[in-house]
Amino acid sequence: MTKQPRSSAILVTGGAGYIGSHVVLQLVEAGERVVVLDDLSTGFRDAVIGAELVVGNVGDRGLVSRLFHEHDVDTVMHFAARTIVPESVADPLRYYGNNTCATRNLLECCRDAKVKQIVFSSTAAVYGTPEGGRASEDTPTAPINPYGSSKLMSEWMLRDLAAAGGPRYVALRYFNVAGCDPEGRIGQSTKNATLLVKVACEAALGKRRHLSIFGTDYDTPDGTGVRDYIHVVDLARAHLDALKYLRNGGVSTRLNCGYGHGYSVREVLAAVGRAHGGAVPFVEEPRREGDPPSLVAVAARIRATLGWTPHHDDLDFIARTAMAWERKLD
Ligand code: UD1
């Protein structure tokens, strides 16, 4: 049965990117009216399925105000950002400009247009290197790179604006997002990727000579870094759950998005190897600067608050869907 579209629209910034496009797909399938704003600096036009794409920048207040007005926007999902940690260290002002200043302009438009709710794409990088490698939402925030700081500053603006009567919000702090749409409609097409699962798939398929394992002497079970890998479809679902929560009057909050357990780099390579049907070529290298040994979510609150239930907590499934998409890309 086709659902009747709602009259107010949801503006999804960065909806042509990897995570944003998976959220757009689920919103459209749920019968929502979606408008995507993306400057296509890292996103792809054909990743936007079933929604109108407006090419432009979220920092452009004139454009954003016009979109709010024309489409009767009552909800914003804000993904548009730069997300590469080493790049943020090399060029911090770009990150504060793109991620923090642009968000400030977007929020001003949200306030003026009386937008009701915002779902914000935040990151586990706000925690820096927490004690014991696990972070709950009550763990003090202490980012160790400009990427994490730029996102934390955006969270603070959201918090302060909400306290001043602005939109209510949910900030979702993503751990390590991976995998692709299981139906193969969209995926991670990012150029010059740095994220482990994507790089491993490229190495398996011979698109790179090998993968570098950054650090084999960490105090972890096999000496390599441990992370909480979450399938992008489960992550996307958390955004729809957050939307429902806010529509039902939920209070503003910040929630971890992870499964609550971690895998090492070697375990990820083994899973990608199984998905590929052959080993992933790798070399061992020194630690990458700024990498915590282990970063895993304490992930109870999102389930309790949003009723979020993951369906793809399976590293092999993550690897298989990522590999299937990588094969489709030339
Ligand atoms: C970081 C951020 C995360 C952000 C993401 C996007 C932190 C703590 N986390 O994740 O919030 O969303 O970047 O840029 O800052 N690895 C290799 N070889 C590679 C690539 C990665 O060994 O070629 C290892 C890393 O050392 C790490 C793990 O794989 O142990 C995951 O790395 P990566 O996929 O780059 O993500 P994070 O750095 O954890």
mmCIF file of C-alpha atoms and ligand atoms in Angstrom:
data_model
loop_
_atom_site.group_PDB
_atom_site.id
_atom_site.type_symbol
_atom_site.label_atom_id
_atom_site.label_comp_id
_atom_site.label_asym_id
_atom_site.label_seq_id
_atom_site.Cartn_x
_atom_site.Cartn_y
_atom_site.Cartn_z
ATOM 1 C CA MET A 1 0.000 0.000 0.000
ATOM 2 C CA THR A 2 1.405 3.420 -0.906
ATOM 3 C CA LYS A 3 1.479 5.827 1.992
ATOM 4 C CA GLN A 4 0.081 9.329 1.580
ATOM 5 C CA PRO A 5 2.976 11.844 1.557
ATOM 6 C CA ARG A 6 2.935 14.381 4.419
ATOM 7 C CA SER A 7 2.573 17.985 3.404
ATOM 8 C CA SER A 8 5.582 19.451 5.271
ATOM 9 C CA ALA A 9 8.944 18.527 3.827
ATOM 10 C CA ILE A 10 12.142 17.301 5.410
ATOM 11 C CA LEU A 11 15.277 19.085 4.261
ATOM 12 C CA VAL A 12 18.218 16.692 4.133
ATOM 13 C CA THR A 13 21.537 18.489 3.795
ATOM 14 C CA GLY A 14 24.286 16.305 2.387
ATOM 15 C CA GLY A 15 21.667 13.860 1.141
ATOM 16 C CA ALA A 16 23.768 12.947 -1.903
ATOM 17 C CA GLY A 17 26.548 11.615 0.329
ATOM 18 C CA TYR A 18 27.150 8.121 1.646
ATOM 19 C CA ILE A 19 25.117 8.211 4.860
ATOM 20 C CA GLY A 20 22.665 10.933 3.822
ATOM 21 C CA SER A 21 21.612 9.043 0.692
ATOM 22 C CA HIS A 22 20.808 5.918 2.710
ATOM 23 C CA VAL A 23 18.643 8.012 5.030
ATOM 24 C CA VAL A 24 16.884 9.691 2.091
ATOM 25 C CA LEU A 25 16.040 6.284 0.656
ATOM 26 C CA GLN A 26 14.420 5.156 3.905
ATOM 27 C CA LEU A 27 12.543 8.442 4.333
ATOM 28 C CA VAL A 28 11.155 8.219 0.795
ATOM 29 C CA GLU A 29 10.162 4.590 1.349
ATOM 30 C CA ALA A 30 8.341 5.698 4.498
ATOM 31 C CA GLY A 31 6.272 8.170 2.434
ATOM 32 C CA GLU A 32 8.031 11.354 3.585
ATOM 33 C CA ARG A 33 8.448 14.365 1.338
ATOM 34 C CA VAL A 34 12.173 15.013 1.084
ATOM 35 C CA VAL A 35 14.219 17.824 -0.391
ATOM 36 C CA VAL A 36 17.975 17.315 -0.585
ATOM 37 C CA LEU A 37 20.450 20.173 -0.429
ATOM 38 C CA ASP A 38 23.947 19.119 -1.452
ATOM 39 C CA ASP A 39 26.793 20.978 -3.148
ATOM 40 C CA LEU A 40 28.005 17.703 -4.734
ATOM 41 C CA SER A 41 31.542 18.390 -3.505
ATOM 42 C CA THR A 42 31.731 14.810 -2.282
ATOM 43 C CA GLY A 43 28.206 13.580 -3.006
ATOM 44 C CA PHE A 44 26.722 12.089 -6.184
ATOM 45 C CA ARG A 45 23.639 13.187 -8.064
ATOM 46 C CA ASP A 46 22.497 9.621 -8.780
ATOM 47 C CA ALA A 47 22.699 8.682 -5.094
ATOM 48 C CA VAL A 48 19.536 10.715 -4.511
ATOM 49 C CA ILE A 49 16.591 8.428 -5.185
ATOM 50 C CA GLY A 50 12.991 9.618 -4.996
ATOM 51 C CA ALA A 51 13.690 13.135 -3.755
ATOM 52 C CA GLU A 52 14.285 16.552 -5.278
ATOM 53 C CA LEU A 53 17.968 17.545 -5.325
ATOM 54 C CA VAL A 54 18.909 21.199 -4.976
ATOM 55 C CA VAL A 55 22.586 21.822 -5.666
ATOM 56 C CA GLY A 56 23.910 24.413 -3.250
ATOM 57 C CA ASN A 57 25.635 25.056 0.037
ATOM 58 C CA VAL A 58 24.076 24.930 3.514
ATOM 59 C CA GLY A 59 25.974 28.075 4.456
ATOM 60 C CA ASP A 60 23.981 30.012 1.815
ATOM 61 C CA ARG A 61 21.302 31.619 3.974
ATOM 62 C CA GLY A 62 19.344 33.088 1.077
ATOM 63 C CA LEU A 63 19.020 29.708 -0.598
ATOM 64 C CA VAL A 64 18.207 27.830 2.600
ATOM 65 C CA SER A 65 15.521 30.355 3.645
ATOM 66 C CA ARG A 66 13.945 30.109 0.220
ATOM 67 C CA LEU A 67 13.877 26.319 0.399
ATOM 68 C CA PHE A 68 12.309 26.396 3.861
ATOM 69 C CA HIS A 69 9.602 28.703 2.594
ATOM 70 C CA GLU A 70 8.913 27.003 -0.754
ATOM 71 C CA HIS A 71 8.742 23.504 0.669
ATOM 72 C CA ASP A 72 7.180 24.220 4.053
ATOM 73 C CA VAL A 73 10.098 22.551 5.808
ATOM 74 C CA ASP A 74 9.437 21.591 9.432
ATOM 75 C CA THR A 75 12.322 19.152 9.888
ATOM 76 C CA VAL A 76 16.003 19.286 8.992
ATOM 77 C CA MET A 77 18.395 16.353 8.865
ATOM 78 C CA HIS A 78 21.873 17.784 8.671
ATOM 79 C CA PHE A 79 24.622 15.629 7.156
ATOM 80 C CA ALA A 80 26.518 18.092 4.977
ATOM 81 C CA ALA A 81 30.064 18.204 6.326
ATOM 82 C CA ARG A 82 33.614 17.274 5.611
ATOM 83 C CA THR A 83 34.522 14.106 7.468
ATOM 84 C CA ILE A 84 38.151 13.128 6.974
ATOM 85 C CA VAL A 85 40.121 13.326 10.202
ATOM 86 C CA PRO A 86 43.678 13.747 8.783
ATOM 87 C CA GLU A 87 42.393 16.402 6.376
ATOM 88 C CA SER A 88 40.880 18.271 9.333
ATOM 89 C CA VAL A 89 44.246 18.251 11.081
ATOM 90 C CA ALA A 90 45.983 19.640 7.979
ATOM 91 C CA ASP A 91 43.333 22.276 7.194
ATOM 92 C CA PRO A 92 41.378 23.060 10.372
ATOM 93 C CA LEU A 93 39.801 26.302 9.151
ATOM 94 C CA ARG A 94 38.200 24.474 6.271
ATOM 95 C CA TYR A 95 36.542 22.180 8.820
ATOM 96 C CA TYR A 96 35.432 25.003 11.087
ATOM 97 C CA GLY A 97 34.108 26.823 8.018
ATOM 98 C CA ASN A 98 32.347 23.901 6.377
ATOM 99 C CA ASN A 99 31.128 22.129 9.474
ATOM 100 C CA THR A 100 30.750 24.757 12.192
ATOM 101 C CA CYS A 101 30.142 28.104 10.467
ATOM 102 C CA ALA A 102 27.843 26.604 7.829
ATOM 103 C CA THR A 103 25.868 24.870 10.572
ATOM 104 C CA ARG A 104 25.530 28.176 12.393
ATOM 105 C CA ASN A 105 24.013 29.747 9.274
ATOM 106 C CA LEU A 106 21.707 26.805 8.774
ATOM 107 C CA LEU A 107 20.548 27.057 12.390
ATOM 108 C CA GLU A 108 19.802 30.734 12.015
ATOM 109 C CA CYS A 109 17.527 29.881 9.081
ATOM 110 C CA CYS A 110 15.947 27.073 11.135
ATOM 111 C CA ARG A 111 15.187 29.487 13.954
ATOM 112 C CA ASP A 112 13.750 32.133 11.642
ATOM 113 C CA ALA A 113 11.580 29.616 9.764
ATOM 114 C CA LYS A 114 10.405 28.017 13.032
ATOM 115 C CA VAL A 115 11.659 24.586 12.035
ATOM 116 C CA LYS A 116 10.361 22.151 14.637
ATOM 117 C CA GLN A 117 13.065 19.517 14.800
ATOM 118 C CA ILE A 118 16.581 18.708 13.710
ATOM 119 C CA VAL A 119 18.409 15.394 13.473
ATOM 120 C CA PHE A 120 22.124 16.076 13.467
ATOM 121 C CA SER A 121 24.900 13.876 12.161
ATOM 122 C CA SER A 122 27.523 13.896 14.913
ATOM 123 C CA THR A 123 30.433 11.602 15.602
ATOM 124 C CA ALA A 124 32.181 9.452 18.179
ATOM 125 C CA ALA A 125 35.188 11.675 17.484
ATOM 126 C CA VAL A 126 33.698 14.080 20.081
ATOM 127 C CA TYR A 127 34.981 11.676 22.772
ATOM 128 C CA GLY A 128 38.635 11.705 21.727
ATOM 129 C CA THR A 129 40.396 8.829 23.501
ATOM 130 C CA PRO A 130 38.105 7.813 26.363
ATOM 131 C CA GLU A 131 39.383 5.730 29.294
ATOM 132 C CA GLY A 132 39.118 2.029 28.596
ATOM 133 C CA GLY A 133 38.155 2.612 24.948
ATOM 134 C CA ARG A 134 34.407 2.774 25.637
ATOM 135 C CA ALA A 135 32.247 5.874 25.522
ATOM 136 C CA SER A 136 28.748 6.439 26.842
ATOM 137 C CA GLU A 137 26.862 9.670 26.287
ATOM 138 C CA ASP A 138 27.994 10.721 29.787
ATOM 139 C CA THR A 139 31.677 10.285 28.954
ATOM 140 C CA PRO A 140 33.262 13.744 28.892
ATOM 141 C CA THR A 141 33.714 15.077 25.393
ATOM 142 C CA ALA A 142 37.358 15.776 24.545
ATOM 143 C CA PRO A 143 37.939 15.718 20.782
ATOM 144 C CA ILE A 144 41.524 15.324 19.648
ATOM 145 C CA ASN A 145 41.138 16.593 16.092
ATOM 146 C CA PRO A 146 39.435 19.555 14.392
ATOM 147 C CA TYR A 147 36.858 17.247 12.785
ATOM 148 C CA GLY A 148 35.611 16.166 16.218
ATOM 149 C CA SER A 149 35.784 19.731 17.557
ATOM 150 C CA SER A 150 33.873 21.117 14.595
ATOM 151 C CA LYS A 151 31.042 18.635 15.222
ATOM 152 C CA LEU A 152 31.035 19.199 18.975
ATOM 153 C CA MET A 153 30.737 22.954 18.449
ATOM 154 C CA SER A 154 27.710 22.268 16.255
ATOM 155 C CA GLU A 155 26.192 20.151 19.025
ATOM 156 C CA TRP A 156 26.703 23.054 21.444
ATOM 157 C CA MET A 157 24.942 25.457 19.090
ATOM 158 C CA LEU A 158 22.025 23.049 18.825
ATOM 159 C CA ARG A 159 21.876 22.707 22.608
ATOM 160 C CA ASP A 160 21.961 26.443 23.220
ATOM 161 C CA LEU A 161 19.458 27.218 20.491
ATOM 162 C CA ALA A 162 17.039 24.593 21.814
ATOM 163 C CA ALA A 163 17.382 26.086 25.312
ATOM 164 C CA ALA A 164 16.503 29.470 23.824
ATOM 165 C CA GLY A 165 13.262 28.116 22.363
ATOM 166 C CA GLY A 166 14.659 26.938 19.027
ATOM 167 C CA PRO A 167 14.083 23.546 17.399
ATOM 168 C CA ARG A 168 14.355 20.361 19.452
ATOM 169 C CA TYR A 169 17.065 18.043 18.208
ATOM 170 C CA VAL A 170 18.672 14.626 18.374
ATOM 171 C CA ALA A 171 22.426 14.515 17.766
ATOM 172 C CA LEU A 172 23.463 11.040 16.673
ATOM 173 C CA ARG A 173 27.085 10.256 17.466
ATOM 174 C CA TYR A 174 28.153 7.754 14.846
ATOM 175 C CA PHE A 175 30.810 5.183 15.539
ATOM 176 C CA ASN A 176 32.305 3.467 12.445
ATOM 177 C CA VAL A 177 29.743 3.364 9.680
ATOM 178 C CA ALA A 178 30.208 0.768 6.934
ATOM 179 C CA GLY A 179 28.363 -1.384 4.404
ATOM 180 C CA CYS A 180 25.861 -0.399 1.727
ATOM 181 C CA ASP A 181 22.236 -0.780 0.696
ATOM 182 C CA PRO A 182 21.705 -4.574 0.508
ATOM 183 C CA GLU A 183 19.675 -4.109 -2.689
ATOM 184 C CA GLY A 184 22.681 -2.453 -4.331
ATOM 185 C CA ARG A 185 20.876 0.775 -5.297
ATOM 186 C CA ILE A 186 23.330 3.088 -3.544
ATOM 187 C CA GLY A 187 26.603 2.717 -1.704
ATOM 188 C CA GLN A 188 29.821 4.364 -0.682
ATOM 189 C CA SER A 189 31.315 5.946 -3.772
ATOM 190 C CA THR A 190 33.664 8.332 -1.951
ATOM 191 C CA LYS A 191 36.814 9.139 -3.897
ATOM 192 C CA ASN A 192 40.188 8.759 -2.141
ATOM 193 C CA ALA A 193 38.488 6.936 0.692
ATOM 194 C CA THR A 194 40.264 6.532 4.007
ATOM 195 C CA LEU A 195 37.721 4.449 5.940
ATOM 196 C CA LEU A 196 38.883 0.946 6.688
ATOM 197 C CA VAL A 197 36.127 -1.211 5.166
ATOM 198 C CA LYS A 198 36.053 0.764 1.926
ATOM 199 C CA VAL A 199 39.850 0.757 1.599
ATOM 200 C CA ALA A 200 39.937 -2.986 2.304
ATOM 201 C CA CYS A 201 37.382 -3.646 -0.459
ATOM 202 C CA GLU A 202 39.420 -1.560 -2.904
ATOM 203 C CA ALA A 203 42.592 -3.453 -1.978
ATOM 204 C CA ALA A 204 40.834 -6.821 -2.337
ATOM 205 C CA LEU A 205 39.701 -5.899 -5.848
ATOM 206 C CA GLY A 206 43.138 -4.653 -6.901
ATOM 207 C CA LYS A 207 42.084 -0.988 -7.025
ATOM 208 C CA ARG A 208 45.012 -0.338 -4.679
ATOM 209 C CA ARG A 209 48.176 -2.389 -4.268
ATOM 210 C CA HIS A 210 47.491 -3.109 -0.627
ATOM 211 C CA LEU A 211 45.981 -1.836 2.564
ATOM 212 C CA SER A 212 48.215 -0.402 5.286
ATOM 213 C CA ILE A 213 47.451 -1.602 8.792
ATOM 214 C CA PHE A 214 48.174 1.441 10.925
ATOM 215 C CA GLY A 215 49.648 0.085 14.135
ATOM 216 C CA THR A 216 50.114 -3.514 15.250
ATOM 217 C CA ASP A 217 51.399 -2.793 18.752
ATOM 218 C CA TYR A 218 48.287 -1.471 20.453
ATOM 219 C CA ASP A 219 47.187 -2.920 23.763
ATOM 220 C CA THR A 220 44.322 -4.785 22.085
ATOM 221 C CA PRO A 221 43.795 -8.550 21.613
ATOM 222 C CA ASP A 222 45.672 -8.723 18.287
ATOM 223 C CA GLY A 223 47.599 -5.451 18.498
ATOM 224 C CA THR A 224 45.500 -3.579 15.923
ATOM 225 C CA GLY A 225 42.902 -0.849 16.482
ATOM 226 C CA VAL A 226 39.414 -1.834 17.627
ATOM 227 C CA ARG A 227 36.252 -0.034 16.478
ATOM 228 C CA ASP A 228 32.485 -0.431 16.670
ATOM 229 C CA TYR A 229 31.367 -0.981 13.045
ATOM 230 C CA ILE A 230 27.692 -0.249 12.381
ATOM 231 C CA HIS A 231 25.861 -1.079 9.160
ATOM 232 C CA VAL A 232 24.681 2.044 7.341
ATOM 233 C CA VAL A 233 21.125 0.670 7.030
ATOM 234 C CA ASP A 234 20.831 0.349 10.819
ATOM 235 C CA LEU A 235 22.362 3.792 11.220
ATOM 236 C CA ALA A 236 19.902 5.257 8.716
ATOM 237 C CA ARG A 237 17.010 3.654 10.606
ATOM 238 C CA ALA A 238 18.163 5.445 13.771
ATOM 239 C CA HIS A 239 17.472 8.748 11.983
ATOM 240 C CA LEU A 240 13.890 7.742 11.223
ATOM 241 C CA ASP A 241 13.468 6.602 14.818
ATOM 242 C CA ALA A 242 14.850 9.949 15.999
ATOM 243 C CA LEU A 243 12.375 11.752 13.768
ATOM 244 C CA LYS A 244 9.466 9.789 15.221
ATOM 245 C CA TYR A 245 10.730 10.509 18.732
ATOM 246 C CA LEU A 246 10.928 14.241 18.071
ATOM 247 C CA ARG A 247 7.510 14.335 16.404
ATOM 248 C CA ASN A 248 6.109 12.694 19.514
ATOM 249 C CA GLY A 249 7.509 15.551 21.590
ATOM 250 C CA GLY A 250 10.776 13.904 22.746
ATOM 251 C CA VAL A 251 13.268 16.145 24.515
ATOM 252 C CA SER A 252 16.521 17.122 22.857
ATOM 253 C CA THR A 253 19.289 14.596 23.357
ATOM 254 C CA ARG A 254 22.574 13.136 22.157
ATOM 255 C CA LEU A 255 22.811 9.423 21.426
ATOM 256 C CA ASN A 256 25.586 7.008 20.509
ATOM 257 C CA CYS A 257 25.072 5.001 17.325
ATOM 258 C CA GLY A 258 26.991 1.765 17.542
ATOM 259 C CA TYR A 259 26.376 -1.883 18.351
ATOM 260 C CA GLY A 260 28.330 -1.848 21.609
ATOM 261 C CA HIS A 261 31.107 -4.249 20.633
ATOM 262 C CA GLY A 262 34.241 -3.899 18.584
ATOM 263 C CA TYR A 263 36.329 -5.626 15.932
ATOM 264 C CA SER A 264 40.028 -5.243 15.234
ATOM 265 C CA VAL A 265 41.528 -4.182 11.910
ATOM 266 C CA ARG A 266 42.640 -7.782 11.342
ATOM 267 C CA GLU A 267 39.106 -9.071 11.995
ATOM 268 C CA VAL A 268 37.719 -6.586 9.481
ATOM 269 C CA LEU A 269 40.279 -7.664 6.885
ATOM 270 C CA ALA A 270 39.348 -11.297 7.450
ATOM 271 C CA ALA A 271 35.643 -10.512 6.923
ATOM 272 C CA VAL A 272 36.350 -8.554 3.734
ATOM 273 C CA GLY A 273 38.529 -11.457 2.591
ATOM 274 C CA ARG A 274 35.629 -13.876 3.150
ATOM 275 C CA ALA A 275 33.267 -11.576 1.228
ATOM 276 C CA HIS A 276 35.768 -11.390 -1.609
ATOM 277 C CA GLY A 277 36.763 -15.042 -1.631
ATOM 278 C CA GLY A 278 40.470 -14.252 -1.279
ATOM 279 C CA ALA A 279 42.841 -12.517 1.113
ATOM 280 C CA VAL A 280 43.130 -8.726 1.279
ATOM 281 C CA PRO A 281 46.750 -7.714 0.549
ATOM 282 C CA PHE A 282 48.185 -5.655 3.407
ATOM 283 C CA VAL A 283 51.374 -4.217 4.824
ATOM 284 C CA GLU A 284 51.993 -3.360 8.455
ATOM 285 C CA GLU A 285 52.835 0.242 9.221
ATOM 286 C CA PRO A 286 53.350 2.431 12.286
ATOM 287 C CA ARG A 287 50.368 3.894 14.125
ATOM 288 C CA ARG A 288 48.438 6.678 12.428
ATOM 289 C CA GLU A 289 48.590 9.892 14.414
ATOM 290 C CA GLY A 290 45.499 10.647 16.468
ATOM 291 C CA ASP A 291 44.061 7.107 16.380
ATOM 292 C CA PRO A 292 42.725 5.811 19.695
ATOM 293 C CA PRO A 293 43.599 2.125 20.337
ATOM 294 C CA SER A 294 39.980 1.229 20.875
ATOM 295 C CA LEU A 295 36.685 3.081 20.530
ATOM 296 C CA VAL A 296 33.447 1.236 21.212
ATOM 297 C CA ALA A 297 30.019 2.587 22.061
ATOM 298 C CA VAL A 298 28.112 2.054 25.237
ATOM 299 C CA ALA A 299 24.976 1.680 23.174
ATOM 300 C CA ALA A 300 22.071 1.182 25.569
ATOM 301 C CA ARG A 301 20.607 4.673 25.544
ATOM 302 C CA ILE A 302 19.595 4.829 21.891
ATOM 303 C CA ARG A 303 17.616 1.596 22.265
ATOM 304 C CA ALA A 304 15.888 2.827 25.412
ATOM 305 C CA THR A 305 15.183 6.329 24.095
ATOM 306 C CA LEU A 306 14.249 5.693 20.479
ATOM 307 C CA GLY A 307 13.298 2.012 20.572
ATOM 308 C CA TRP A 308 15.991 1.514 17.919
ATOM 309 C CA THR A 309 16.581 -2.146 17.059
ATOM 310 C CA PRO A 310 19.483 -3.027 14.793
ATOM 311 C CA HIS A 311 19.051 -5.786 12.201
ATOM 312 C CA HIS A 312 22.515 -6.045 10.648
ATOM 313 C CA ASP A 313 24.868 -6.471 13.593
ATOM 314 C CA ASP A 314 27.036 -8.865 11.584
ATOM 315 C CA LEU A 315 30.532 -8.000 10.339
ATOM 316 C CA ASP A 316 30.264 -10.462 7.444
ATOM 317 C CA PHE A 317 27.045 -8.832 6.244
ATOM 318 C CA ILE A 318 28.700 -5.406 6.455
ATOM 319 C CA ALA A 319 31.643 -6.708 4.404
ATOM 320 C CA ARG A 320 29.440 -8.462 1.835
ATOM 321 C CA THR A 321 27.293 -5.402 1.121
ATOM 322 C CA ALA A 322 30.365 -3.139 0.968
ATOM 323 C CA MET A 323 32.098 -5.542 -1.402
ATOM 324 C CA ALA A 324 29.040 -5.906 -3.628
ATOM 325 C CA TRP A 325 28.925 -2.139 -4.099
ATOM 326 C CA GLU A 326 32.658 -1.870 -4.674
ATOM 327 C CA ARG A 327 32.372 -4.442 -7.469
ATOM 328 C CA LYS A 328 29.684 -2.306 -9.122
ATOM 329 C CA LEU A 329 31.927 0.749 -9.176
ATOM 330 C CA ASP A 330 34.444 0.585 -11.987
HETATM 331 C C1 UD1 B 1 37.318 8.420 12.283
HETATM 332 C C2 UD1 B 1 36.514 9.126 13.324
HETATM 333 C C3 UD1 B 1 35.045 8.970 13.016
HETATM 334 C C4 UD1 B 1 34.784 9.538 11.670
HETATM 335 C C5 UD1 B 1 35.638 8.823 10.657
HETATM 336 C C6 UD1 B 1 35.460 9.510 9.317
HETATM 337 C C7 UD1 B 1 37.726 9.139 15.399
HETATM 338 C C8 UD1 B 1 37.932 8.464 16.690
HETATM 339 N N1 UD1 B 1 36.807 8.570 14.611
HETATM 340 O O1 UD1 B 1 37.090 7.037 12.418
HETATM 341 O O2 UD1 B 1 34.297 9.679 13.947
HETATM 342 O O3 UD1 B 1 33.443 9.417 11.355
HETATM 343 O O4 UD1 B 1 36.997 8.886 11.012
HETATM 344 O O5 UD1 B 1 36.620 9.964 8.780
HETATM 345 O O6 UD1 B 1 38.325 10.140 15.106
HETATM 346 N N2 UD1 B 1 42.858 1.685 9.496
HETATM 347 C C9 UD1 B 1 43.944 1.005 8.960
HETATM 348 N N3 UD1 B 1 44.223 1.217 7.635
HETATM 349 C C10 UD1 B 1 43.480 2.032 6.834
HETATM 350 C C11 UD1 B 1 42.372 2.709 7.390
HETATM 351 C C12 UD1 B 1 42.102 2.518 8.735
HETATM 352 O O7 UD1 B 1 44.628 0.268 9.645
HETATM 353 O O8 UD1 B 1 43.808 2.164 5.639
HETATM 354 C C13 UD1 B 1 42.522 1.461 10.918
HETATM 355 C C14 UD1 B 1 42.612 2.698 11.781
HETATM 356 O O9 UD1 B 1 43.898 2.847 12.304
HETATM 357 C C15 UD1 B 1 41.543 2.382 12.846
HETATM 358 C C16 UD1 B 1 40.489 1.594 12.075
HETATM 359 O O10 UD1 B 1 41.170 1.068 10.944
HETATM 360 O O11 UD1 B 1 42.083 1.548 13.842
HETATM 361 C C17 UD1 B 1 39.324 2.428 11.601
HETATM 362 O O12 UD1 B 1 39.814 3.589 10.915
HETATM 363 P P1 UD1 B 1 38.882 4.494 9.977
HETATM 364 O O13 UD1 B 1 38.036 3.619 9.141
HETATM 365 O O14 UD1 B 1 39.778 5.479 9.299
HETATM 366 O O15 UD1 B 1 37.914 5.244 10.978
HETATM 367 P P2 UD1 B 1 38.266 6.003 12.349
HETATM 368 O O16 UD1 B 1 39.564 6.715 12.263
HETATM 369 O O17 UD1 B 1 38.068 5.037 13.470
#
